[in-house]
Short mmCIF file of C-alpha atoms in Angstrom, two decimals:
data_model
loop_
_atom_site.label_atom_id
_atom_site.label_comp_id
_atom_site.label_asym_id
_atom_site.label_seq_id
_atom_site.Cartn_x
_atom_site.Cartn_y
_atom_site.Cartn_z
CA MET J 1 166.04 130.85 89.83
CA SER J 2 169.80 131.42 88.01
CA LEU J 3 171.19 129.65 84.90
CA ASN J 4 173.44 127.73 87.11
CA HIS J 5 170.69 125.69 88.99
CA TYR J 6 169.88 124.13 85.67
CA ASN J 7 171.44 121.44 83.23
CA ALA J 8 171.59 123.20 79.85
CA THR J 9 171.23 122.49 76.21
CA THR J 10 173.42 124.04 74.18
CA PHE J 11 173.46 124.40 70.31
CA ILE J 12 176.64 124.78 68.40
CA PHE J 13 177.29 127.57 65.69
CA SER J 14 180.85 127.54 64.19
CA ASP J 15 183.48 128.15 67.20
CA ASP J 16 180.84 129.44 69.52
CA VAL J 17 178.59 127.86 71.82
CA TYR J 18 175.24 129.49 72.94
CA VAL J 19 173.20 128.24 75.82
CA LEU J 20 169.52 129.08 74.40
CA ILE J 21 167.41 126.63 76.20
CA THR J 22 167.49 125.90 79.55
CA ASN J 23 166.69 122.28 80.46
CA SER J 24 166.03 120.82 83.92
CA ILE J 25 165.15 117.23 82.36
CA PRO J 26 168.43 116.06 80.71
CA GLU J 27 166.71 112.83 79.54
CA GLN J 28 164.55 115.69 77.24
CA LEU J 29 167.54 116.38 75.27
CA ASP J 30 166.76 114.42 72.23
CA TYR J 31 163.20 116.21 71.93
CA LEU J 32 164.59 119.48 72.56
CA GLN J 33 166.61 119.06 69.84
CA GLN J 34 163.87 117.74 67.73
CA LEU J 35 162.01 120.99 68.60
CA ASP J 36 165.26 123.25 67.49
CA ALA J 37 165.33 121.14 64.04
CA ARG J 38 161.45 121.11 63.39
CA PHE J 39 160.73 125.22 64.46
CA GLY J 40 164.28 126.71 63.99
CA LEU J 41 164.42 127.94 67.77
CA SER J 42 168.47 128.26 67.95
CA ASN J 43 168.39 130.15 64.77
CA TRP J 44 165.60 132.69 66.12
CA LEU J 45 167.14 132.95 69.65
CA THR J 46 170.53 133.53 68.27
CA ASN J 47 169.11 136.62 67.26
CA ASN J 48 166.63 137.79 69.51
CA SER J 49 168.18 137.75 72.98
CA LEU J 50 165.26 139.54 74.74
CA PHE J 51 163.74 135.90 75.42
CA THR J 52 164.79 132.73 76.66
CA LEU J 53 163.20 129.09 76.41
CA HIS J 54 163.30 126.73 79.91
CA TYR J 55 162.30 123.05 79.64
CA ASP J 56 160.81 121.74 82.67
CA GLN J 57 158.57 118.79 84.12
CA ASP J 58 155.92 121.36 83.01
CA GLY J 59 156.83 121.62 79.44
CA LEU J 60 158.44 124.51 77.66
CA ALA J 61 158.12 127.79 78.73
CA LEU J 62 159.34 131.33 77.36
CA SER J 63 160.50 134.03 79.51
CA LYS J 64 161.02 137.85 78.94
CA CYS J 65 164.59 138.62 80.02
CA ASP J 66 164.34 142.34 81.06
CA GLU J 67 160.90 141.57 82.42
CA PRO J 68 161.08 138.60 84.95
CA LYS J 69 158.32 139.47 87.16
CA LEU J 70 155.95 138.82 84.27
CA GLY J 71 156.71 134.84 84.60
CA ALA J 72 156.96 132.47 81.86
CA ILE J 73 154.53 131.42 79.03
CA ARG J 74 153.41 128.12 77.99
CA VAL J 75 150.82 126.10 76.91
CA ASP J 76 148.96 123.88 79.03
CA PHE J 77 145.60 122.14 77.72
CA VAL J 78 145.37 119.27 80.54
CA THR J 79 145.02 121.70 83.66
CA GLY J 80 144.67 125.26 85.02
CA ALA J 81 142.51 127.74 82.99
CA ALA J 82 142.01 125.55 79.77
CA ALA J 83 140.53 122.47 81.98
CA HIS J 84 138.10 124.84 83.65
CA ARG J 85 137.18 126.36 80.56
CA ARG J 86 136.62 122.88 78.96
CA LYS J 87 134.38 121.77 82.24
CA PHE J 88 132.55 125.00 82.93
CA GLY J 89 133.10 127.36 80.17
CA GLY J 90 129.47 127.17 78.98
CA GLY J 91 129.59 124.58 75.96
CA LYS J 92 128.06 125.33 72.98
CA GLY J 93 126.48 128.53 74.22
CA GLN J 94 129.75 130.38 74.17
CA ALA J 95 129.92 132.99 71.71
CA ILE J 96 132.91 131.61 69.79
CA ALA J 97 130.71 128.17 69.03
CA LYS J 98 127.85 130.50 68.16
CA ALA J 99 129.96 132.12 65.73
CA ILE J 100 131.69 128.90 64.50
CA GLY J 101 127.94 127.53 63.69
CA LEU J 102 127.84 124.98 66.71
CA ASN J 103 124.27 125.54 67.29
CA LYS J 104 123.00 123.55 70.10
CA GLY J 105 120.73 120.48 68.99
CA LYS J 106 121.90 120.04 65.20
CA GLY J 107 125.10 117.85 65.87
CA ILE J 108 126.84 119.83 63.63
CA THR J 109 130.89 119.51 64.19
CA PRO J 110 132.70 121.50 61.45
CA HIS J 111 135.92 121.14 60.28
CA VAL J 112 137.62 124.44 61.33
CA LEU J 113 141.02 126.10 60.21
CA ASP J 114 142.55 128.30 62.68
CA GLY J 115 144.69 130.43 60.30
CA THR J 116 146.53 132.38 63.17
CA ALA J 117 146.56 129.79 66.12
CA GLY J 118 148.76 131.54 68.75
CA LEU J 119 148.22 129.25 71.85
CA GLY J 120 145.90 127.41 70.79
CA ARG J 121 143.10 128.33 73.17
CA ASP J 122 140.42 129.22 71.19
CA ALA J 123 141.12 126.11 68.72
CA PHE J 124 141.22 124.00 72.09
CA VAL J 125 137.71 125.19 72.92
CA LEU J 126 136.45 124.33 69.49
CA ALA J 127 138.11 120.83 69.49
CA SER J 128 136.43 120.15 73.01
CA LEU J 129 133.03 120.97 71.63
CA GLY J 130 133.68 118.32 69.00
CA CYS J 131 135.01 120.11 66.28
CA HIS J 132 138.48 118.85 64.10
CA VAL J 133 140.69 121.93 64.17
CA THR J 134 143.49 122.37 62.00
CA LEU J 135 146.07 125.17 63.16
CA TYR J 136 148.48 126.97 61.47
CA GLU J 137 151.03 129.22 63.32
CA ARG J 138 153.69 131.08 61.81
CA HIS J 139 156.34 132.32 64.79
CA PRO J 140 158.50 129.60 65.80
CA ILE J 141 158.64 130.16 69.37
CA VAL J 142 154.95 130.32 69.49
CA ALA J 143 154.81 127.33 67.07
CA ALA J 144 157.03 125.62 69.36
CA LEU J 145 155.14 126.44 72.52
CA LEU J 146 151.80 125.48 70.94
CA TYR J 147 153.39 122.26 69.69
CA ASP J 148 154.66 121.12 73.07
CA GLY J 149 151.58 121.84 74.68
CA LEU J 150 149.87 119.52 72.24
CA GLN J 151 152.27 116.81 73.03
CA ARG J 152 151.64 117.04 76.49
CA ALA J 153 147.80 116.79 75.98
CA TYR J 154 147.85 113.88 73.18
CA ILE J 155 149.25 111.86 76.05
CA ASP J 156 147.06 112.74 78.83
CA HIS J 157 144.56 110.09 80.13
CA GLU J 158 141.62 112.16 80.16
CA ILE J 159 141.44 114.42 77.09
CA GLY J 160 144.43 112.56 75.29
CA SER J 161 142.29 110.19 72.93
CA TRP J 162 140.10 113.11 71.22
CA MET J 163 142.86 115.79 71.14
CA SER J 164 145.31 113.47 68.97
CA GLU J 165 142.01 113.15 66.75
CA ARG J 166 140.79 116.90 66.65
CA MET J 167 143.85 119.10 66.88
CA GLN J 168 146.84 119.01 64.31
CA LEU J 169 149.08 121.79 64.06
CA ALA J 170 151.14 122.76 60.71
CA PHE J 171 154.22 125.22 60.99
CA GLY J 172 153.91 128.08 58.35
CA SER J 173 152.31 131.34 57.70
CA SER J 174 148.68 131.36 56.51
CA HIS J 175 149.07 133.47 53.77
CA ALA J 176 151.01 131.02 52.10
CA LEU J 177 148.99 128.01 53.60
CA LEU J 178 145.53 129.21 52.99
CA PRO J 179 145.93 129.00 49.25
CA SER J 180 147.59 125.65 49.18
CA THR J 181 145.22 124.04 51.59
CA ASP J 182 143.05 121.23 49.69
CA ASN J 183 141.48 119.74 52.92
CA ASP J 184 137.77 119.89 53.14
CA ILE J 185 137.28 122.89 55.65
CA ASP J 186 133.96 124.12 56.64
CA VAL J 187 135.18 127.53 58.77
CA VAL J 188 138.33 129.57 58.76
CA TYR J 189 139.13 131.11 61.82
CA LEU J 190 140.99 134.16 62.53
CA ASP J 191 142.36 135.97 65.50
CA PRO J 192 145.05 138.33 64.39
CA MET J 193 147.15 140.17 66.78
CA PHE J 194 145.83 144.03 67.46
CA PRO J 195 146.86 146.46 70.10
CA HIS J 196 145.09 146.00 73.30
CA ARG J 197 143.68 148.87 75.44
CA GLU J 198 143.19 146.99 78.75
CA LYS J 199 145.19 147.76 81.77
CA SER J 200 144.35 144.46 83.36
CA ALA J 201 147.43 142.37 85.21
CA ALA J 202 146.52 139.52 83.09
CA VAL J 203 146.29 140.96 79.87
CA LYS J 204 149.16 143.13 80.62
CA LYS J 205 151.76 139.96 81.14
CA GLU J 206 150.84 138.03 78.12
CA MET J 207 150.26 140.69 75.56
CA ARG J 208 153.17 142.65 76.66
CA VAL J 209 155.40 139.31 76.00
CA PHE J 210 153.64 138.54 72.89
CA GLN J 211 153.73 142.66 71.05
CA SER J 212 157.31 141.92 71.71
CA LEU J 213 157.52 138.74 70.74
CA VAL J 214 155.63 139.07 67.27
CA GLY J 215 154.61 142.34 66.86
CA GLY J 216 151.36 143.22 65.20
CA ASP J 217 149.85 141.23 62.61
CA VAL J 218 150.16 144.22 60.32
CA ASP J 219 149.56 142.09 56.82
CA ALA J 220 146.28 140.27 58.36
CA ASP J 221 144.05 142.18 56.31
CA ALA J 222 145.43 140.03 53.23
CA LEU J 223 143.90 136.74 54.74
CA LEU J 224 140.38 137.27 54.56
CA GLN J 225 140.12 136.81 50.66
CA PRO J 226 142.18 133.49 50.74
CA ALA J 227 140.03 132.42 54.05
CA LEU J 228 136.57 133.06 52.26
CA THR J 229 137.98 131.46 48.81
CA LEU J 230 138.79 128.56 51.02
CA ALA J 231 136.07 127.90 53.81
CA LYS J 232 132.81 126.03 52.43
CA LYS J 233 130.55 127.75 55.07
CA ARG J 234 132.03 130.90 57.01
CA VAL J 235 134.82 132.82 58.06
CA VAL J 236 134.83 133.76 61.53
CA VAL J 237 137.10 136.81 62.55
CA LYS J 238 137.84 137.75 66.58
CA ARG J 239 138.26 141.43 67.39
CA PRO J 240 138.79 143.61 70.23
CA ASP J 241 135.47 145.75 70.31
CA TYR J 242 137.48 148.91 68.93
CA ALA J 243 138.86 147.28 66.06
CA PRO J 244 137.98 147.67 62.69
CA PHE J 245 136.82 144.83 60.55
CA LEU J 246 139.33 143.14 59.01
CA ASP J 247 140.51 144.37 55.49
CA ASP J 248 137.57 146.91 55.93
CA LYS J 249 135.00 144.37 54.94
CA THR J 250 131.62 144.45 56.58
CA PRO J 251 130.62 141.06 58.18
CA SER J 252 127.43 138.85 57.52
CA MET J 253 126.77 139.29 61.21
CA GLN J 254 128.16 139.75 64.40
CA ILE J 255 128.58 138.22 67.76
CA LYS J 256 129.52 140.43 70.70
CA THR J 257 130.80 139.47 74.23
CA LYS J 258 132.12 142.43 76.47
CA LYS J 259 135.08 143.11 75.35
CA ASN J 260 135.54 141.15 71.92
CA ARG J 261 133.33 140.28 68.81
CA PHE J 262 133.13 137.89 66.54
CA ASP J 263 132.95 139.12 62.62
CA VAL J 264 131.16 136.12 60.94
CA TYR J 265 131.27 136.34 56.98
CA VAL J 266 128.87 133.63 55.71
CA ASN J 267 130.24 132.24 52.34
CA ALA J 268 127.32 133.67 49.82
CA ALA J 269 127.12 130.25 47.70
CA MET J 270 126.27 128.11 50.89
CA THR J 271 123.11 128.33 53.42
CA ALA J 272 124.64 129.40 56.97
CA ILE J 273 125.51 126.53 59.21
#
């Protein structure tokens, strides 16, 4: 659909007007302006013309201008894949739940800090299993997409009550936020970007957009030590099966899946959860 089919939200810079976020719901102008103020969207989009944002009844969506066939990316915790995984994903038997320490029958629901939140999918799984999850995301566009998805989830009649209690987002870099975090954090979870080898359509779509959007987390190694300092019980690092250990540090144990693994660093001063 062309831009002419939408009402346009415009942001003004000096004497120029840029159409940065197309909006098919004019009543949401105030909300979009709040998003812009919170995450600096107009500033980022002005300098990154390869991407566009659109807001409609399904929420905020990101598109890559030169590859329209990839479709739009948005965060949806209420329907689709997230809802299916919440209902049928395997509960505490999932690898991520085991890595975090959600052992069946023990009633443990640790406070998890997701230091590389991205689109919040793993954090949502943990929250749906009872964990309180604090999310850190430093990229303005990704943070805005995640924030928008959370706002819609908070008002959903089925999951809204526990979502608003268990998932909270902070916009900023974990490099700065981890050392200054004073919350009682049991587990720090890290899933830094790493180049994917898979050629499947599902991976190709999202990873192509994300690699273009944020690049690789080349400074991810520097997150491990502050994460270890902060976490009371363990740090969990999600990696593709072919990726090296974060900061070349051998984990205490590993939990492997078909294509990924969870490197678990148990705090030596505590008993494992």
